[in-house]
């Protein structure tokens, strides 16, 4: 009996492997391997990527996508040097990088409007930029932070010289504002939603209420110029599949959140679900299609950066972004 069963089992195994002696299936072997670099730990800004992977959109476009964390080099440098093919950045980082001859290009706006805000516990009473005087800000050490806060404080008749600024790095927001600082810079779609779930009332200050230039794209999808010049087919395939992933996240937020949780089970499920629901109408906003980028948004923020001394010279922003590979551009 054993002599009969063993050959039968081998035949079944070979059939399951496509009859190729246990090698990878032909369709898998033909996929183009692509590395995608996150900007931070996985969260709902990234759901479209995970949805595209789980729903098979990348595979349909002939791609095998590996999602990796940024590491010390950061997504921008990793993608620019070709150690990553695509990644996530932000408009201000792309602008600064290109002026330093770092050849990254934005392919899509992942979120149409700037959803970041200054946040503080409601009990502190920090409702306007002028209220920030005499208080302590906890940041992550970027010059952009100080200039941005200074700009909105000046617009409100206040002076950032009256604010203490300390670097808190990646310290948990809720821990920091109850122990070390009075306010910090957060993405409302994640930390703000978490505050709602915790019943932790916040006061928030929206940068865009004080300057239209501060409604910039953050985050954005990036690649490098070499990919654009030498492998535009892969760029188009990746961008198309990613757009499908974000459309899926907008159409089926709960299912998209489940894909993210399946890939990253250590995330808080309640927060992921709530955050995903919050972002559903924010990804595309009022844009004609997901990912669309406006020249004026890039130009206005670049000019603001130049006027505030964050960049030494102006940039031809048309070299910093493209809508060419987005399905909606057709």
PDB file of C-alpha atoms in Angstrom:
ATOM      1  CA  UNK A   1       0.000   0.000   0.000  1.00  0.00           C
ATOM      2  CA  UNK A   2       2.810   2.448   0.858  1.00  0.00           C
ATOM      3  CA  UNK A   3       4.478   1.811  -2.521  1.00  0.00           C
ATOM      4  CA  UNK A   4       1.252   2.805  -4.288  1.00  0.00           C
ATOM      5  CA  UNK A   5       0.500   5.889  -2.185  1.00  0.00           C
ATOM      6  CA  UNK A   6       3.942   7.470  -2.342  1.00  0.00           C
ATOM      7  CA  UNK A   7       4.051   7.920  -6.145  1.00  0.00           C
ATOM      8  CA  UNK A   8       0.465   9.198  -6.051  1.00  0.00           C
ATOM      9  CA  UNK A   9       1.353  11.798  -3.441  1.00  0.00           C
ATOM     10  CA  UNK A  10       4.358  12.901  -5.508  1.00  0.00           C
ATOM     11  CA  UNK A  11       2.150  13.303  -8.590  1.00  0.00           C
ATOM     12  CA  UNK A  12      -0.314  15.432  -6.635  1.00  0.00           C
ATOM     13  CA  UNK A  13       2.458  17.619  -5.236  1.00  0.00           C
ATOM     14  CA  UNK A  14       3.926  18.143  -8.683  1.00  0.00           C
ATOM     15  CA  UNK A  15       0.505  19.056 -10.032  1.00  0.00           C
ATOM     16  CA  UNK A  16       0.059  21.601  -7.229  1.00  0.00           C
ATOM     17  CA  UNK A  17       3.405  23.141  -8.189  1.00  0.00           C
ATOM     18  CA  UNK A  18       2.413  23.403 -11.829  1.00  0.00           C
ATOM     19  CA  UNK A  19       4.396  20.310 -12.781  1.00  0.00           C
ATOM     20  CA  UNK A  20       7.713  22.191 -12.618  1.00  0.00           C
ATOM     21  CA  UNK A  21       9.527  20.013 -10.092  1.00  0.00           C
ATOM     22  CA  UNK A  22       8.791  22.281  -7.111  1.00  0.00           C
ATOM     23  CA  UNK A  23      10.123  25.504  -8.677  1.00  0.00           C
ATOM     24  CA  UNK A  24       8.255  28.814  -8.445  1.00  0.00           C
ATOM     25  CA  UNK A  25       5.219  29.004 -10.750  1.00  0.00           C
ATOM     26  CA  UNK A  26       6.024  30.588 -14.091  1.00  0.00           C
ATOM     27  CA  UNK A  27       3.789  33.610 -13.474  1.00  0.00           C
ATOM     28  CA  UNK A  28       5.571  34.329 -10.172  1.00  0.00           C
ATOM     29  CA  UNK A  29       8.984  33.972 -11.789  1.00  0.00           C
ATOM     30  CA  UNK A  30       8.035  36.524 -14.421  1.00  0.00           C
ATOM     31  CA  UNK A  31       7.084  39.204 -11.899  1.00  0.00           C
ATOM     32  CA  UNK A  32       9.322  42.259 -11.610  1.00  0.00           C
ATOM     33  CA  UNK A  33      10.651  42.626  -8.069  1.00  0.00           C
ATOM     34  CA  UNK A  34      10.041  46.066  -6.598  1.00  0.00           C
ATOM     35  CA  UNK A  35      11.044  47.520  -3.222  1.00  0.00           C
ATOM     36  CA  UNK A  36       8.742  50.054  -1.580  1.00  0.00           C
ATOM     37  CA  UNK A  37      10.049  52.147   1.346  1.00  0.00           C
ATOM     38  CA  UNK A  38       7.669  53.492   3.990  1.00  0.00           C
ATOM     39  CA  UNK A  39       8.228  56.876   5.635  1.00  0.00           C
ATOM     40  CA  UNK A  40       7.343  55.662   9.132  1.00  0.00           C
ATOM     41  CA  UNK A  41       5.884  52.650  10.866  1.00  0.00           C
ATOM     42  CA  UNK A  42       2.848  51.201   9.037  1.00  0.00           C
ATOM     43  CA  UNK A  43      -0.388  53.166   9.479  1.00  0.00           C
ATOM     44  CA  UNK A  44      -3.521  54.150   7.570  1.00  0.00           C
ATOM     45  CA  UNK A  45      -1.655  56.611   5.346  1.00  0.00           C
ATOM     46  CA  UNK A  46      -0.247  53.425   3.818  1.00  0.00           C
ATOM     47  CA  UNK A  47      -3.419  51.352   3.536  1.00  0.00           C
ATOM     48  CA  UNK A  48      -3.673  51.650  -0.230  1.00  0.00           C
ATOM     49  CA  UNK A  49      -0.276  49.978  -0.583  1.00  0.00           C
ATOM     50  CA  UNK A  50      -1.298  47.034   1.574  1.00  0.00           C
ATOM     51  CA  UNK A  51      -4.676  46.808  -0.153  1.00  0.00           C
ATOM     52  CA  UNK A  52      -3.026  46.756  -3.585  1.00  0.00           C
ATOM     53  CA  UNK A  53      -0.779  43.954  -2.420  1.00  0.00           C
ATOM     54  CA  UNK A  54      -3.522  41.894  -0.745  1.00  0.00           C
ATOM     55  CA  UNK A  55      -6.022  42.338  -3.577  1.00  0.00           C
ATOM     56  CA  UNK A  56      -3.455  41.251  -6.165  1.00  0.00           C
ATOM     57  CA  UNK A  57      -3.317  44.572  -8.028  1.00  0.00           C
ATOM     58  CA  UNK A  58       0.490  44.604  -8.081  1.00  0.00           C
ATOM     59  CA  UNK A  59       0.637  41.026  -9.321  1.00  0.00           C
ATOM     60  CA  UNK A  60      -1.890  41.857 -12.045  1.00  0.00           C
ATOM     61  CA  UNK A  61       0.506  44.573 -13.188  1.00  0.00           C
ATOM     62  CA  UNK A  62       3.410  42.101 -13.215  1.00  0.00           C
ATOM     63  CA  UNK A  63       4.997  43.259  -9.956  1.00  0.00           C
ATOM     64  CA  UNK A  64       6.238  41.531  -6.810  1.00  0.00           C
ATOM     65  CA  UNK A  65       6.337  44.322  -4.211  1.00  0.00           C
ATOM     66  CA  UNK A  66       8.311  44.135  -0.977  1.00  0.00           C
ATOM     67  CA  UNK A  67       7.304  46.740   1.641  1.00  0.00           C
ATOM     68  CA  UNK A  68      10.167  47.801   3.922  1.00  0.00           C
ATOM     69  CA  UNK A  69      10.734  50.282   6.753  1.00  0.00           C
ATOM     70  CA  UNK A  70      12.874  53.349   5.976  1.00  0.00           C
ATOM     71  CA  UNK A  71      15.836  52.664   8.247  1.00  0.00           C
ATOM     72  CA  UNK A  72      18.336  55.367   9.208  1.00  0.00           C
ATOM     73  CA  UNK A  73      18.839  56.597   5.635  1.00  0.00           C
ATOM     74  CA  UNK A  74      15.154  57.522   5.280  1.00  0.00           C
ATOM     75  CA  UNK A  75      12.886  56.862   2.341  1.00  0.00           C
ATOM     76  CA  UNK A  76      14.161  59.782   0.269  1.00  0.00           C
ATOM     77  CA  UNK A  77      17.829  58.787   0.303  1.00  0.00           C
ATOM     78  CA  UNK A  78      17.021  55.084  -0.061  1.00  0.00           C
ATOM     79  CA  UNK A  79      14.934  55.710  -3.185  1.00  0.00           C
ATOM     80  CA  UNK A  80      17.327  58.298  -4.627  1.00  0.00           C
ATOM     81  CA  UNK A  81      20.264  55.881  -4.456  1.00  0.00           C
ATOM     82  CA  UNK A  82      18.272  53.077  -6.068  1.00  0.00           C
ATOM     83  CA  UNK A  83      18.234  50.927  -2.937  1.00  0.00           C
ATOM     84  CA  UNK A  84      14.459  51.333  -3.063  1.00  0.00           C
ATOM     85  CA  UNK A  85      12.384  51.741  -6.217  1.00  0.00           C
ATOM     86  CA  UNK A  86       9.450  53.633  -4.717  1.00  0.00           C
ATOM     87  CA  UNK A  87       8.655  55.174  -1.358  1.00  0.00           C
ATOM     88  CA  UNK A  88       6.702  57.685   0.692  1.00  0.00           C
ATOM     89  CA  UNK A  89       7.866  61.216   1.374  1.00  0.00           C
ATOM     90  CA  UNK A  90       6.294  64.670   1.762  1.00  0.00           C
ATOM     91  CA  UNK A  91       6.281  67.759  -0.438  1.00  0.00           C
ATOM     92  CA  UNK A  92       8.693  69.703   1.750  1.00  0.00           C
ATOM     93  CA  UNK A  93      11.203  66.840   1.743  1.00  0.00           C
ATOM     94  CA  UNK A  94      11.026  66.416  -2.034  1.00  0.00           C
ATOM     95  CA  UNK A  95      11.558  70.171  -2.499  1.00  0.00           C
ATOM     96  CA  UNK A  96      14.605  70.246  -0.233  1.00  0.00           C
ATOM     97  CA  UNK A  97      16.007  67.036  -1.721  1.00  0.00           C
ATOM     98  CA  UNK A  98      15.892  68.278  -5.296  1.00  0.00           C
ATOM     99  CA  UNK A  99      17.717  71.476  -4.378  1.00  0.00           C
ATOM    100  CA  UNK A 100      20.442  69.224  -2.964  1.00  0.00           C
ATOM    101  CA  UNK A 101      20.636  67.248  -6.229  1.00  0.00           C
ATOM    102  CA  UNK A 102      18.773  64.283  -4.734  1.00  0.00           C
ATOM    103  CA  UNK A 103      16.801  63.126  -7.770  1.00  0.00           C
ATOM    104  CA  UNK A 104      13.450  62.033  -6.369  1.00  0.00           C
ATOM    105  CA  UNK A 105      10.111  62.851  -8.004  1.00  0.00           C
ATOM    106  CA  UNK A 106       6.582  62.799  -6.588  1.00  0.00           C
ATOM    107  CA  UNK A 107       4.192  60.529  -8.514  1.00  0.00           C
ATOM    108  CA  UNK A 108       1.015  61.095  -6.493  1.00  0.00           C
ATOM    109  CA  UNK A 109      -0.439  62.919  -3.512  1.00  0.00           C
ATOM    110  CA  UNK A 110      -1.480  60.163  -1.126  1.00  0.00           C
ATOM    111  CA  UNK A 111      -3.663  62.609   0.818  1.00  0.00           C
ATOM    112  CA  UNK A 112      -5.023  65.634  -0.999  1.00  0.00           C
ATOM    113  CA  UNK A 113      -4.908  68.147   1.871  1.00  0.00           C
ATOM    114  CA  UNK A 114      -2.554  68.742   4.765  1.00  0.00           C
ATOM    115  CA  UNK A 115      -4.206  66.951   7.694  1.00  0.00           C
ATOM    116  CA  UNK A 116      -1.440  67.752  10.182  1.00  0.00           C
ATOM    117  CA  UNK A 117      -2.182  70.158  13.042  1.00  0.00           C
ATOM    118  CA  UNK A 118      -0.720  71.478  16.255  1.00  0.00           C
ATOM    119  CA  UNK A 119      -2.447  69.669  19.101  1.00  0.00           C
ATOM    120  CA  UNK A 120      -2.649  70.059  22.864  1.00  0.00           C
ATOM    121  CA  UNK A 121      -4.868  68.823  25.695  1.00  0.00           C
ATOM    122  CA  UNK A 122      -8.056  70.900  25.752  1.00  0.00           C
ATOM    123  CA  UNK A 123      -7.489  71.837  29.389  1.00  0.00           C
ATOM    124  CA  UNK A 124      -4.360  73.826  28.424  1.00  0.00           C
ATOM    125  CA  UNK A 125      -6.489  76.362  26.539  1.00  0.00           C
ATOM    126  CA  UNK A 126      -4.222  76.660  23.489  1.00  0.00           C
ATOM    127  CA  UNK A 127      -6.800  77.568  20.847  1.00  0.00           C
ATOM    128  CA  UNK A 128      -4.912  80.037  18.611  1.00  0.00           C
ATOM    129  CA  UNK A 129      -1.260  80.574  17.631  1.00  0.00           C
ATOM    130  CA  UNK A 130      -0.986  83.536  20.014  1.00  0.00           C
ATOM    131  CA  UNK A 131      -1.961  81.242  22.899  1.00  0.00           C
ATOM    132  CA  UNK A 132       1.273  79.296  22.317  1.00  0.00           C
ATOM    133  CA  UNK A 133       3.421  82.031  23.832  1.00  0.00           C
ATOM    134  CA  UNK A 134       4.851  80.980  27.179  1.00  0.00           C
ATOM    135  CA  UNK A 135       4.432  77.264  26.398  1.00  0.00           C
ATOM    136  CA  UNK A 136       6.664  74.369  25.372  1.00  0.00           C
ATOM    137  CA  UNK A 137       6.608  72.684  21.977  1.00  0.00           C
ATOM    138  CA  UNK A 138       7.771  69.112  21.483  1.00  0.00           C
ATOM    139  CA  UNK A 139       9.116  68.415  18.008  1.00  0.00           C
ATOM    140  CA  UNK A 140      11.303  66.056  16.028  1.00  0.00           C
ATOM    141  CA  UNK A 141      14.156  68.450  15.225  1.00  0.00           C
ATOM    142  CA  UNK A 142      13.340  69.772  11.744  1.00  0.00           C
ATOM    143  CA  UNK A 143      13.901  73.472  10.899  1.00  0.00           C
ATOM    144  CA  UNK A 144      10.580  73.353   9.015  1.00  0.00           C
ATOM    145  CA  UNK A 145       8.730  72.942  12.305  1.00  0.00           C
ATOM    146  CA  UNK A 146      10.029  76.141  13.855  1.00  0.00           C
ATOM    147  CA  UNK A 147       9.528  78.224  10.701  1.00  0.00           C
ATOM    148  CA  UNK A 148       5.996  76.904  10.193  1.00  0.00           C
ATOM    149  CA  UNK A 149       4.966  77.635  13.761  1.00  0.00           C
ATOM    150  CA  UNK A 150       6.692  81.024  13.617  1.00  0.00           C
ATOM    151  CA  UNK A 151       4.768  81.855  10.448  1.00  0.00           C
ATOM    152  CA  UNK A 152       1.311  81.187  11.865  1.00  0.00           C
ATOM    153  CA  UNK A 153       2.191  82.884  15.166  1.00  0.00           C
ATOM    154  CA  UNK A 154       3.304  85.990  13.300  1.00  0.00           C
ATOM    155  CA  UNK A 155       0.040  85.936  11.345  1.00  0.00           C
ATOM    156  CA  UNK A 156      -1.748  85.904  14.703  1.00  0.00           C
ATOM    157  CA  UNK A 157       0.350  88.722  16.179  1.00  0.00           C
ATOM    158  CA  UNK A 158       2.590  86.522  18.323  1.00  0.00           C
ATOM    159  CA  UNK A 159       6.316  85.685  18.493  1.00  0.00           C
ATOM    160  CA  UNK A 160       7.846  82.218  18.509  1.00  0.00           C
ATOM    161  CA  UNK A 161      10.726  83.574  20.587  1.00  0.00           C
ATOM    162  CA  UNK A 162       8.319  83.196  23.499  1.00  0.00           C
ATOM    163  CA  UNK A 163       7.972  79.454  22.904  1.00  0.00           C
ATOM    164  CA  UNK A 164      10.331  76.853  24.349  1.00  0.00           C
ATOM    165  CA  UNK A 165      11.190  74.205  21.756  1.00  0.00           C
ATOM    166  CA  UNK A 166      12.518  70.790  22.696  1.00  0.00           C
ATOM    167  CA  UNK A 167      13.145  67.645  20.661  1.00  0.00           C
ATOM    168  CA  UNK A 168      11.003  64.725  21.810  1.00  0.00           C
ATOM    169  CA  UNK A 169      11.750  62.489  18.821  1.00  0.00           C
ATOM    170  CA  UNK A 170       9.283  59.630  18.542  1.00  0.00           C
ATOM    171  CA  UNK A 171       7.967  59.910  22.102  1.00  0.00           C
ATOM    172  CA  UNK A 172       4.279  59.010  22.321  1.00  0.00           C
ATOM    173  CA  UNK A 173       2.178  62.167  21.922  1.00  0.00           C
ATOM    174  CA  UNK A 174      -0.111  61.433  24.869  1.00  0.00           C
ATOM    175  CA  UNK A 175       2.822  60.752  27.178  1.00  0.00           C
ATOM    176  CA  UNK A 176       4.693  63.856  26.020  1.00  0.00           C
ATOM    177  CA  UNK A 177       1.849  66.373  26.472  1.00  0.00           C
ATOM    178  CA  UNK A 178       1.113  65.115  29.962  1.00  0.00           C
ATOM    179  CA  UNK A 179       4.736  65.028  31.068  1.00  0.00           C
ATOM    180  CA  UNK A 180       7.211  67.057  28.997  1.00  0.00           C
ATOM    181  CA  UNK A 181       5.532  69.562  26.650  1.00  0.00           C
ATOM    182  CA  UNK A 182       2.332  71.537  26.119  1.00  0.00           C
ATOM    183  CA  UNK A 183       1.732  70.956  22.412  1.00  0.00           C
ATOM    184  CA  UNK A 184       3.046  68.955  19.449  1.00  0.00           C
ATOM    185  CA  UNK A 185       2.582  68.437  15.715  1.00  0.00           C
ATOM    186  CA  UNK A 186       0.347  65.473  14.808  1.00  0.00           C
ATOM    187  CA  UNK A 187      -1.520  63.939  11.895  1.00  0.00           C
ATOM    188  CA  UNK A 188      -5.136  64.191  12.906  1.00  0.00           C
ATOM    189  CA  UNK A 189      -6.133  61.133  10.890  1.00  0.00           C
ATOM    190  CA  UNK A 190      -4.091  58.950  13.248  1.00  0.00           C
ATOM    191  CA  UNK A 191      -3.278  60.640  16.558  1.00  0.00           C
ATOM    192  CA  UNK A 192      -6.353  62.884  16.528  1.00  0.00           C
ATOM    193  CA  UNK A 193      -8.603  59.893  15.925  1.00  0.00           C
ATOM    194  CA  UNK A 194      -6.796  58.029  18.691  1.00  0.00           C
ATOM    195  CA  UNK A 195      -7.528  60.944  21.030  1.00  0.00           C
ATOM    196  CA  UNK A 196     -11.224  60.644  20.186  1.00  0.00           C
ATOM    197  CA  UNK A 197     -11.162  56.935  20.976  1.00  0.00           C
ATOM    198  CA  UNK A 198      -9.400  57.630  24.272  1.00  0.00           C
ATOM    199  CA  UNK A 199     -11.892  60.373  25.160  1.00  0.00           C
ATOM    200  CA  UNK A 200      -8.896  62.712  25.386  1.00  0.00           C
ATOM    201  CA  UNK A 201     -10.226  66.147  24.290  1.00  0.00           C
ATOM    202  CA  UNK A 202      -7.808  68.147  22.139  1.00  0.00           C
ATOM    203  CA  UNK A 203      -7.442  71.694  20.964  1.00  0.00           C
ATOM    204  CA  UNK A 204      -6.025  71.794  17.442  1.00  0.00           C
ATOM    205  CA  UNK A 205      -4.575  74.608  15.374  1.00  0.00           C
ATOM    206  CA  UNK A 206      -4.900  74.143  11.617  1.00  0.00           C
ATOM    207  CA  UNK A 207      -1.955  75.647   9.704  1.00  0.00           C
ATOM    208  CA  UNK A 208      -4.057  76.187   6.586  1.00  0.00           C
ATOM    209  CA  UNK A 209      -6.310  78.654   8.411  1.00  0.00           C
ATOM    210  CA  UNK A 210      -3.369  81.054   8.591  1.00  0.00           C
ATOM    211  CA  UNK A 211      -1.707  80.479   5.216  1.00  0.00           C
ATOM    212  CA  UNK A 212      -2.934  78.844   2.008  1.00  0.00           C
ATOM    213  CA  UNK A 213       0.680  77.954   1.224  1.00  0.00           C
ATOM    214  CA  UNK A 214       0.697  75.551   4.169  1.00  0.00           C
ATOM    215  CA  UNK A 215      -1.890  73.305   2.534  1.00  0.00           C
ATOM    216  CA  UNK A 216       0.863  71.217   0.945  1.00  0.00           C
ATOM    217  CA  UNK A 217       0.921  67.542  -0.026  1.00  0.00           C
ATOM    218  CA  UNK A 218       1.893  65.214   2.793  1.00  0.00           C
ATOM    219  CA  UNK A 219       2.524  62.373   2.241  1.00  0.00           C
ATOM    220  CA  UNK A 220       3.400  61.737  -1.414  1.00  0.00           C
ATOM    221  CA  UNK A 221       4.452  58.707  -3.470  1.00  0.00           C
ATOM    222  CA  UNK A 222       8.008  58.980  -4.853  1.00  0.00           C
ATOM    223  CA  UNK A 223      10.458  57.328  -7.218  1.00  0.00           C
ATOM    224  CA  UNK A 224      13.826  58.370  -8.656  1.00  0.00           C
ATOM    225  CA  UNK A 225      14.666  59.911 -12.023  1.00  0.00           C
ATOM    226  CA  UNK A 226      16.536  56.816 -13.197  1.00  0.00           C
ATOM    227  CA  UNK A 227      13.354  54.762 -12.841  1.00  0.00           C
ATOM    228  CA  UNK A 228      11.423  57.389 -14.791  1.00  0.00           C
ATOM    229  CA  UNK A 229      13.980  57.497 -17.585  1.00  0.00           C
ATOM    230  CA  UNK A 230      14.902  53.823 -17.867  1.00  0.00           C
ATOM    231  CA  UNK A 231      11.928  51.848 -16.550  1.00  0.00           C
ATOM    232  CA  UNK A 232       8.830  53.931 -17.106  1.00  0.00           C
ATOM    233  CA  UNK A 233       6.757  50.777 -17.681  1.00  0.00           C
ATOM    234  CA  UNK A 234       7.405  49.655 -14.090  1.00  0.00           C
ATOM    235  CA  UNK A 235       6.630  53.166 -12.828  1.00  0.00           C
ATOM    236  CA  UNK A 236       3.338  53.155 -14.689  1.00  0.00           C
ATOM    237  CA  UNK A 237       2.466  49.643 -13.485  1.00  0.00           C
ATOM    238  CA  UNK A 238       3.270  50.466  -9.864  1.00  0.00           C
ATOM    239  CA  UNK A 239       1.415  53.782  -9.882  1.00  0.00           C
ATOM    240  CA  UNK A 240      -1.624  52.253 -11.561  1.00  0.00           C
ATOM    241  CA  UNK A 241      -1.828  49.387  -9.045  1.00  0.00           C
ATOM    242  CA  UNK A 242      -1.274  51.743  -6.107  1.00  0.00           C
ATOM    243  CA  UNK A 243      -4.079  54.010  -7.345  1.00  0.00           C
ATOM    244  CA  UNK A 244      -6.318  50.936  -7.450  1.00  0.00           C
ATOM    245  CA  UNK A 245      -5.310  50.154  -3.875  1.00  0.00           C
ATOM    246  CA  UNK A 246      -6.273  53.605  -2.637  1.00  0.00           C
ATOM    247  CA  UNK A 247      -9.517  53.502  -4.593  1.00  0.00           C
ATOM    248  CA  UNK A 248     -10.256  50.219  -2.825  1.00  0.00           C
ATOM    249  CA  UNK A 249      -9.486  51.920   0.524  1.00  0.00           C
ATOM    250  CA  UNK A 250     -11.968  54.675  -0.339  1.00  0.00           C
ATOM    251  CA  UNK A 251     -14.657  52.301  -1.566  1.00  0.00           C
ATOM    252  CA  UNK A 252     -14.231  49.604   1.087  1.00  0.00           C
ATOM    253  CA  UNK A 253     -12.490  51.163   4.110  1.00  0.00           C
ATOM    254  CA  UNK A 254     -13.246  48.295   6.488  1.00  0.00           C
ATOM    255  CA  UNK A 255     -11.899  45.648   4.116  1.00  0.00           C
ATOM    256  CA  UNK A 256      -8.840  47.825   3.423  1.00  0.00           C
ATOM    257  CA  UNK A 257      -8.213  48.225   7.150  1.00  0.00           C
ATOM    258  CA  UNK A 258      -8.410  44.467   7.529  1.00  0.00           C
ATOM    259  CA  UNK A 259      -5.678  44.086   4.904  1.00  0.00           C
ATOM    260  CA  UNK A 260      -3.448  46.454   6.871  1.00  0.00           C
ATOM    261  CA  UNK A 261      -4.135  44.580  10.102  1.00  0.00           C
ATOM    262  CA  UNK A 262      -3.456  41.216   8.469  1.00  0.00           C
ATOM    263  CA  UNK A 263      -0.036  42.479   7.386  1.00  0.00           C
ATOM    264  CA  UNK A 264       0.672  44.332  10.655  1.00  0.00           C
ATOM    265  CA  UNK A 265      -1.210  42.472  13.422  1.00  0.00           C
ATOM    266  CA  UNK A 266       0.481  44.449  16.219  1.00  0.00           C
ATOM    267  CA  UNK A 267      -1.462  47.582  15.284  1.00  0.00           C
ATOM    268  CA  UNK A 268      -4.461  48.610  17.389  1.00  0.00           C
ATOM    269  CA  UNK A 269      -7.444  47.243  15.443  1.00  0.00           C
ATOM    270  CA  UNK A 270      -9.954  49.759  16.816  1.00  0.00           C
ATOM    271  CA  UNK A 271      -7.666  52.672  15.914  1.00  0.00           C
ATOM    272  CA  UNK A 272      -6.966  51.325  12.427  1.00  0.00           C
ATOM    273  CA  UNK A 273     -10.680  50.897  11.706  1.00  0.00           C
ATOM    274  CA  UNK A 274     -11.596  54.354  13.007  1.00  0.00           C
ATOM    275  CA  UNK A 275      -8.685  56.060  11.279  1.00  0.00           C
ATOM    276  CA  UNK A 276      -9.474  54.343   8.003  1.00  0.00           C
ATOM    277  CA  UNK A 277     -13.059  55.545   8.162  1.00  0.00           C
ATOM    278  CA  UNK A 278     -11.857  59.107   8.856  1.00  0.00           C
ATOM    279  CA  UNK A 279      -9.506  59.050   5.859  1.00  0.00           C
ATOM    280  CA  UNK A 280     -12.049  57.666   3.404  1.00  0.00           C
ATOM    281  CA  UNK A 281     -13.112  61.083   2.083  1.00  0.00           C
ATOM    282  CA  UNK A 282      -9.737  62.711   2.690  1.00  0.00           C
ATOM    283  CA  UNK A 283      -7.486  60.701   0.374  1.00  0.00           C
ATOM    284  CA  UNK A 284      -8.945  62.288  -2.754  1.00  0.00           C
ATOM    285  CA  UNK A 285     -10.690  65.296  -1.271  1.00  0.00           C
ATOM    286  CA  UNK A 286     -11.880  67.697  -3.982  1.00  0.00           C
ATOM    287  CA  UNK A 287      -9.321  66.506  -6.536  1.00  0.00           C
ATOM    288  CA  UNK A 288     -10.588  65.146  -9.882  1.00  0.00           C
ATOM    289  CA  UNK A 289      -9.026  61.744  -9.064  1.00  0.00           C
ATOM    290  CA  UNK A 290      -6.841  60.142  -6.401  1.00  0.00           C
ATOM    291  CA  UNK A 291      -3.221  61.268  -6.417  1.00  0.00           C
ATOM    292  CA  UNK A 292      -3.684  64.393  -8.558  1.00  0.00           C
ATOM    293  CA  UNK A 293      -1.175  67.177  -7.851  1.00  0.00           C
ATOM    294  CA  UNK A 294      -1.617  70.862  -8.664  1.00  0.00           C
ATOM    295  CA  UNK A 295       1.262  73.038  -9.884  1.00  0.00           C
ATOM    296  CA  UNK A 296       0.072  75.924  -7.695  1.00  0.00           C
ATOM    297  CA  UNK A 297       0.268  73.821  -4.518  1.00  0.00           C
ATOM    298  CA  UNK A 298       3.895  72.940  -5.276  1.00  0.00           C
ATOM    299  CA  UNK A 299       4.735  76.486  -6.358  1.00  0.00           C
ATOM    300  CA  UNK A 300       3.091  78.232  -3.390  1.00  0.00           C
ATOM    301  CA  UNK A 301       4.731  76.045  -0.763  1.00  0.00           C
ATOM    302  CA  UNK A 302       8.128  76.233  -2.471  1.00  0.00           C
ATOM    303  CA  UNK A 303       7.870  80.035  -2.483  1.00  0.00           C
ATOM    304  CA  UNK A 304       6.885  80.000   1.185  1.00  0.00           C
ATOM    305  CA  UNK A 305       9.922  77.842   2.009  1.00  0.00           C
ATOM    306  CA  UNK A 306      12.182  80.241   0.103  1.00  0.00           C
ATOM    307  CA  UNK A 307      10.711  83.348   1.725  1.00  0.00           C
ATOM    308  CA  UNK A 308      11.226  81.798   5.160  1.00  0.00           C
ATOM    309  CA  UNK A 309      14.824  80.778   4.551  1.00  0.00           C
ATOM    310  CA  UNK A 310      14.218  77.033   4.483  1.00  0.00           C
ATOM    311  CA  UNK A 311      15.690  76.737   0.984  1.00  0.00           C
ATOM    312  CA  UNK A 312      18.434  78.917  -0.481  1.00  0.00           C
ATOM    313  CA  UNK A 313      17.039  79.192  -3.997  1.00  0.00           C
ATOM    314  CA  UNK A 314      13.791  78.686  -5.835  1.00  0.00           C
ATOM    315  CA  UNK A 315      12.971  75.394  -7.530  1.00  0.00           C
ATOM    316  CA  UNK A 316      11.401  74.570 -10.865  1.00  0.00           C
ATOM    317  CA  UNK A 317       8.575  72.596  -9.275  1.00  0.00           C
ATOM    318  CA  UNK A 318       7.541  71.028 -12.585  1.00  0.00           C
ATOM    319  CA  UNK A 319      10.648  68.852 -12.209  1.00  0.00           C
ATOM    320  CA  UNK A 320       9.600  67.772  -8.702  1.00  0.00           C
ATOM    321  CA  UNK A 321       6.274  66.095  -9.496  1.00  0.00           C
ATOM    322  CA  UNK A 322       4.307  64.449 -12.267  1.00  0.00           C
ATOM    323  CA  UNK A 323       0.732  63.267 -12.785  1.00  0.00           C
ATOM    324  CA  UNK A 324       1.705  61.413 -15.962  1.00  0.00           C
ATOM    325  CA  UNK A 325       1.446  57.908 -14.573  1.00  0.00           C
ATOM    326  CA  UNK A 326      -1.855  58.260 -12.710  1.00  0.00           C
ATOM    327  CA  UNK A 327      -4.826  56.430 -14.262  1.00  0.00           C
ATOM    328  CA  UNK A 328      -7.019  59.507 -13.856  1.00  0.00           C
ATOM    329  CA  UNK A 329      -4.706  61.506 -16.118  1.00  0.00           C
ATOM    330  CA  UNK A 330      -5.707  59.444 -19.146  1.00  0.00           C
TER     331      UNK A 330
END
